[in-house]
Amino acid sequence: MKETPSKRIDFVDLTKGVCIILVVMTHIGGAFELLDRGSMLSCFRMPLYFFISGVFFKPYEALSGFILRKINKLIIPFLFFYLSAFLLKYIIWKIAPGVFHLPVSWKELLTVFHGHDLIKFNPPIWFLVALFNCNILFYLVHFLRNKYLPAMFALTLLIGCTGFYLGKAQITLPLYLDVAMTALPFYVAGFWIRRYNFFLFPHHRFDKLIPLFVLSALLVMHFTATTLGMRTNNYSGNIFQVYIAAFAGIFMIMLLCKKVKRVKIISYLGRYSIITLSIHGPILHFLEPLVARYIHNSWAQATMLLFITLSICILLTPLFLKVIPQMVAQKDLLKIKQIHTK
């Protein structure tokens, strides 16, 4: 089987855009929670983000170089938005103490080291740490691909199952490592589809069956979807329900986006989704009380919050790209020696 070309695929950006919008809607909550009937959205939302990240996996050079690349792409943005969000909260508390119910303590900076505690000043960026660990896990696993492919899949499933049952046993590993383990099968599936599957090829003969595939996925999700809490590695369903429903949802969204191909604004959000992921939490923190003060209808409130939040993210994205590209994974902060590999 031949690998797909390395050129950018429009509908993958659209898929990322849909994914990040679903994430923002989840953090808005309110009326949007009514859309998640039977956990039909939450069952695949974060697995889809890990899956899409796997699509872009490249082994590059040795492990040390790969780790440096992922530090540039994930850890540096995490640290920047982790620290800047806290400092913003601290400065505002100093200027106007009444804004927050409790004093802002420097001890809050240690939150990320306290298991799966919520990062209150910027909750969504936990994903960057989990994704970093998922990348490292797969880098170690993917070497089996050339000579021991069945072993690679077996090890991936073993790691995924271990992560899942750690969650069931309420055993927490530091820095979301257990979450990364549970997410590894989604990540590997994304890698596999990019490298060895007709799925991403444009104008494939199976494309005409997309409506049938989407309907089938909806039926599977209807019977298997359960509540998914990936940040806390907490799952209400059994392991088969979790993975089957998640993969059904992933392929449903991917197929729909393949059919549509591109929606300019949503695809733009998807291409630079790390920015929206990293800034929408603090934006919502200050925006929610303001909108709630003037809009009392729950649907109007949630819709306005989504519109304003995404608008701010879109307006700020070019600024981040131009002024601090190293902080949003567009340029390397840590220089990497280029090593050409076959």
Coordinates of N, CA and C in Angstrom, one line a residue, residues 66-189:
F66 N 12.8 14.3 18.1 CA 11.3 14.3 18.1 C 10.8 14.9 19.3
I67 N 11.4 14.7 20.5 CA 10.9 15.3 21.7 C 11.0 16.8 21.6
L68 N 12.2 17.3 21.1 CA 12.3 18.7 21.0 C 11.3 19.3 20.1
R69 N 11.0 18.7 19.0 CA 9.9 19.1 18.1 C 8.6 19.2 18.8
K70 N 8.3 18.2 19.5 CA 7.0 18.2 20.2 C 7.0 19.2 21.4
I71 N 8.1 19.5 22.0 CA 8.2 20.6 23.0 C 7.8 21.9 22.3
N72 N 8.4 22.1 21.1 CA 8.1 23.3 20.4 C 6.6 23.4 20.0
K73 N 6.1 22.3 19.6 CA 4.7 22.3 19.1 C 3.6 22.3 20.2
L74 N 4.0 21.7 21.3 CA 2.9 21.5 22.4 C 3.3 22.0 23.7
I75 N 4.5 21.8 24.2 CA 4.8 22.2 25.6 C 5.0 23.7 25.7
I76 N 5.7 24.2 24.7 CA 5.9 25.7 24.8 C 4.6 26.5 24.7
P77 N 3.7 26.1 23.7 CA 2.4 26.8 23.8 C 1.7 26.5 25.1
F78 N 1.8 25.3 25.6 CA 1.1 25.0 26.9 C 1.7 26.0 28.0
L79 N 3.0 26.0 28.1 CA 3.6 26.9 29.2 C 3.2 28.4 29.0
F80 N 3.2 28.8 27.7 CA 2.9 30.2 27.5 C 1.5 30.5 27.9
F81 N 0.5 29.7 27.5 CA -0.9 30.0 27.8 C -1.2 29.6 29.2
Y82 N -0.5 28.7 29.8 CA -0.7 28.4 31.2 C -0.3 29.6 32.1
L83 N 0.9 30.1 31.8 CA 1.5 31.1 32.7 C 0.8 32.5 32.4
S84 N 0.5 32.8 31.1 CA -0.1 34.1 30.8 C -1.5 34.1 31.3
A85 N -2.3 33.0 31.2 CA -3.6 33.0 31.7 C -3.6 33.2 33.2
F86 N -2.7 32.6 33.9 CA -2.6 32.8 35.4 C -2.2 34.2 35.7
L87 N -1.2 34.8 35.0 CA -0.8 36.2 35.3 C -1.9 37.1 35.0
L88 N -2.7 36.9 34.0 CA -3.8 37.8 33.7 C -4.8 37.7 34.8
K89 N -5.1 36.5 35.3 CA -6.0 36.4 36.4 C -5.5 37.1 37.7
Y90 N -4.2 36.9 37.9 CA -3.5 37.5 39.1 C -3.6 39.0 39.1
I91 N -3.2 39.6 37.9 CA -3.2 41.0 37.8 C -4.6 41.6 37.9
I92 N -5.6 41.0 37.3 CA -6.9 41.5 37.5 C -7.4 41.4 38.9
W93 N -7.0 40.3 39.6 CA -7.4 40.2 41.0 C -6.7 41.3 41.9
K94 N -5.5 41.7 41.5 CA -4.8 42.7 42.3 C -5.5 44.1 42.0
I95 N -5.9 44.3 40.8 CA -6.5 45.6 40.4 C -8.0 45.6 41.0
A96 N -8.7 44.5 40.8 CA -10.1 44.5 41.2 C -10.4 43.2 41.9
P97 N -10.1 43.1 43.2 CA -10.2 41.9 44.0 C -11.6 41.3 44.0
G98 N -12.6 42.1 43.7 CA -14.0 41.5 43.8 C -14.4 40.7 42.6
V99 N -13.5 40.7 41.5 CA -13.8 40.0 40.3 C -13.9 38.5 40.6
F100 N -13.0 38.0 41.5 CA -12.9 36.6 41.8 C -13.4 36.3 43.3
H101 N -14.1 35.2 43.5 CA -14.6 34.9 44.8 C -13.6 34.7 45.8
L102 N -12.5 34.1 45.4 CA -11.4 33.7 46.3 C -10.1 34.4 45.9
P103 N -9.2 34.6 46.8 CA -7.9 35.2 46.4 C -7.1 34.3 45.5
V104 N -6.4 35.0 44.6 CA -5.6 34.2 43.6 C -4.2 33.9 44.2
S105 N -3.9 32.6 44.3 CA -2.7 32.1 44.9 C -1.7 31.6 43.9
W106 N -0.4 31.9 44.2 CA 0.6 31.3 43.3 C 0.6 29.8 43.3
K107 N 0.1 29.2 44.4 CA 0.0 27.8 44.4 C -0.8 27.2 43.3
E108 N -1.7 28.0 42.7 CA -2.5 27.5 41.6 C -1.7 27.1 40.4
L109 N -0.4 27.6 40.3 CA 0.5 27.2 39.2 C 0.9 25.7 39.3
L110 N 0.7 25.1 40.5 CA 1.0 23.7 40.7 C -0.1 22.8 40.3
T111 N -1.2 23.3 39.8 CA -2.4 22.5 39.5 C -2.1 21.4 38.6
V112 N -1.3 21.7 37.5 CA -1.0 20.6 36.5 C -0.3 19.4 37.1
F113 N 0.3 19.6 38.3 CA 1.0 18.4 38.9 C 0.1 17.7 39.9
H114 N -1.1 18.1 40.0 CA -2.1 17.5 41.0 C -3.0 16.6 40.2
G115 N -2.5 15.5 39.7 CA -3.4 14.6 39.0 C -4.2 15.2 37.9
H116 N -5.5 15.1 38.0 CA -6.4 15.6 36.9 C -7.2 16.8 37.4
D117 N -6.6 17.6 38.3 CA -7.3 18.8 38.8 C -7.6 19.7 37.7
L118 N -8.7 20.4 37.8 CA -9.1 21.4 36.7 C -8.1 22.6 36.8
I119 N -7.6 23.0 35.6 CA -6.8 24.2 35.5 C -7.8 25.4 35.4
K120 N -8.2 25.9 36.5 CA -9.3 26.8 36.6 C -9.1 28.1 35.7
F121 N -7.8 28.5 35.6 CA -7.6 29.8 34.9 C -7.4 29.6 33.4
N122 N -7.3 28.3 32.9 CA -7.3 28.0 31.5 C -7.5 26.5 31.3
P123 N -8.8 26.0 31.6 CA -9.0 24.5 31.6 C -8.7 23.8 30.4
P124 N -8.9 24.3 29.1 CA -8.8 23.4 28.0 C -7.4 23.0 27.6
I125 N -6.3 23.6 28.2 CA -5.0 23.3 27.7 C -4.4 22.1 28.3
W126 N -5.2 21.4 29.2 CA -4.7 20.0 29.6 C -4.4 19.1 28.4
F127 N -5.2 19.4 27.3 CA -5.1 18.5 26.1 C -3.7 18.6 25.6
L128 N -3.0 19.7 25.6 CA -1.7 19.8 25.0 C -0.7 18.9 25.7
V129 N -0.8 18.8 27.0 CA 0.1 17.9 27.8 C -0.2 16.4 27.5
A130 N -1.5 16.1 27.4 CA -1.9 14.7 27.1 C -1.4 14.3 25.7
L131 N -1.6 15.3 24.8 CA -1.2 15.0 23.4 C 0.3 14.8 23.3
F132 N 1.1 15.6 24.0 CA 2.5 15.4 24.0 C 2.9 14.0 24.4
N133 N 2.3 13.5 25.5 CA 2.6 12.2 26.0 C 2.1 11.1 24.9
C134 N 1.0 11.4 24.3 CA 0.5 10.5 23.3 C 1.5 10.4 22.1
N135 N 2.0 11.5 21.7 CA 3.1 11.5 20.6 C 4.3 10.7 21.0
I136 N 4.7 10.9 22.2 CA 5.9 10.1 22.7 C 5.6 8.6 22.7
L137 N 4.5 8.3 23.2 CA 4.1 6.8 23.3 C 4.1 6.2 21.9
F138 N 3.5 6.9 20.9 CA 3.4 6.3 19.6 C 4.8 6.3 18.9
Y139 N 5.6 7.3 19.2 CA 7.0 7.3 18.6 C 7.7 6.0 19.0
L140 N 7.5 5.6 20.3 CA 8.2 4.4 20.8 C 7.5 3.1 20.2
V141 N 6.2 3.2 19.9 CA 5.5 2.0 19.4 C 5.7 1.9 17.9
H142 N 5.8 3.0 17.1 CA 5.7 2.9 15.7 C 6.9 2.2 15.0
F143 N 8.0 2.0 15.8 CA 9.1 1.3 15.2 C 8.8 -0.1 14.8
L144 N 7.8 -0.6 15.4 CA 7.4 -2.0 15.1 C 6.7 -2.1 13.7
R145 N 6.3 -1.0 13.1 CA 5.5 -0.9 12.0 C 6.1 -1.7 10.8
N146 N 7.3 -1.5 10.5 CA 7.9 -2.1 9.3 C 8.0 -3.6 9.3
K147 N 8.5 -4.2 10.4 CA 8.7 -5.6 10.5 C 7.7 -6.4 11.4
Y148 N 7.1 -5.7 12.3 CA 6.2 -6.4 13.2 C 4.8 -5.6 13.3
L149 N 4.2 -5.4 12.2 CA 2.9 -4.6 12.2 C 1.9 -5.2 13.1
P150 N 1.6 -6.5 13.1 CA 0.6 -7.0 14.1 C 1.0 -6.7 15.6
A151 N 2.3 -6.7 15.8 CA 2.7 -6.4 17.2 C 2.5 -4.9 17.5
M152 N 2.6 -4.1 16.5 CA 2.4 -2.6 16.8 C 0.9 -2.4 17.2
F153 N 0.0 -3.1 16.4 CA -1.4 -2.9 16.7 C -1.8 -3.5 18.1
A154 N -1.2 -4.7 18.4 CA -1.4 -5.4 19.6 C -1.0 -4.5 20.8
L155 N 0.2 -3.9 20.7 CA 0.8 -3.1 21.7 C -0.1 -1.8 21.9
T156 N -0.5 -1.3 20.8 CA -1.4 -0.1 20.9 C -2.6 -0.4 21.6
L157 N -3.3 -1.5 21.3 CA -4.5 -1.9 22.0 C -4.2 -2.2 23.5
L158 N -3.1 -2.8 23.8 CA -2.7 -3.1 25.2 C -2.6 -1.8 26.0
I159 N -1.9 -0.9 25.4 CA -1.7 0.4 26.1 C -3.0 1.1 26.3
G160 N -3.9 1.1 25.2 CA -5.2 1.7 25.3 C -6.0 1.1 26.4
C161 N -6.1 -0.2 26.4 CA -6.8 -0.9 27.4 C -6.3 -0.7 28.8
T162 N -5.0 -0.6 29.0 CA -4.4 -0.3 30.3 C -4.8 1.0 30.8
G163 N -4.7 2.0 29.9 CA -5.1 3.4 30.2 C -6.6 3.4 30.6
F164 N -7.5 2.7 29.9 CA -8.9 2.7 30.1 C -9.2 2.1 31.5
Y165 N -8.6 1.0 31.8 CA -8.9 0.3 33.1 C -8.2 1.0 34.3
L166 N -7.1 1.8 34.0 CA -6.6 2.6 35.1 C -7.7 3.7 35.5
G167 N -8.4 4.2 34.5 CA -9.4 5.1 34.8 C -10.6 4.4 35.5
K168 N -10.9 3.2 35.1 CA -12.0 2.5 35.8 C -11.6 2.2 37.3
A169 N -10.3 2.0 37.5 CA -9.8 1.7 38.9 C -9.5 3.0 39.6
Q170 N -9.8 4.2 39.0 CA -9.5 5.5 39.6 C -8.0 5.6 40.0
I171 N -7.1 5.0 39.2 CA -5.7 5.2 39.4 C -5.2 6.3 38.4
T172 N -4.7 7.3 39.0 CA -4.3 8.5 38.2 C -2.7 8.5 38.0
L173 N -2.3 8.7 36.8 CA -0.9 8.9 36.5 C -0.6 10.4 36.3
P174 N 0.6 10.8 36.6 CA 0.9 12.2 36.5 C 0.9 12.8 35.0
L175 N 0.6 14.0 34.9 CA 0.6 14.8 33.6 C -0.2 14.1 32.5
Y176 N -1.4 13.5 32.9 CA -2.3 13.0 32.0 C -1.7 11.8 31.2
L177 N -0.8 11.1 31.7 CA -0.2 10.0 31.0 C -1.2 8.9 30.8
D178 N -2.1 8.7 31.8 CA -3.1 7.7 31.7 C -4.1 8.0 30.6
V179 N -4.4 9.3 30.4 CA -5.3 9.8 29.4 C -4.7 9.5 28.0
A180 N -3.4 9.8 27.9 CA -2.7 9.6 26.7 C -2.7 8.1 26.3
M181 N -2.6 7.3 27.3 CA -2.6 5.8 27.0 C -4.0 5.4 26.4
T182 N -5.1 5.9 27.1 CA -6.4 5.6 26.6 C -6.6 6.1 25.2
A183 N -6.0 7.3 24.9 CA -6.2 7.9 23.6 C -5.4 7.4 22.5
L184 N -4.4 6.6 22.8 CA -3.4 6.1 21.8 C -4.1 5.4 20.6
P185 N -5.1 4.5 20.8 CA -5.7 3.9 19.7 C -6.3 4.9 18.7
F186 N -6.9 6.0 19.2 CA -7.4 7.0 18.3 C -6.3 7.7 17.5
Y187 N -5.2 8.0 18.2 CA -4.1 8.6 17.5 C -3.5 7.7 16.5
V188 N -3.3 6.4 16.8 CA -2.8 5.5 15.8 C -3.7 5.3 14.6
A189 N -5.0 5.3 14.9 CA -6.0 5.2 13.7 C -5.8 6.4 12.8

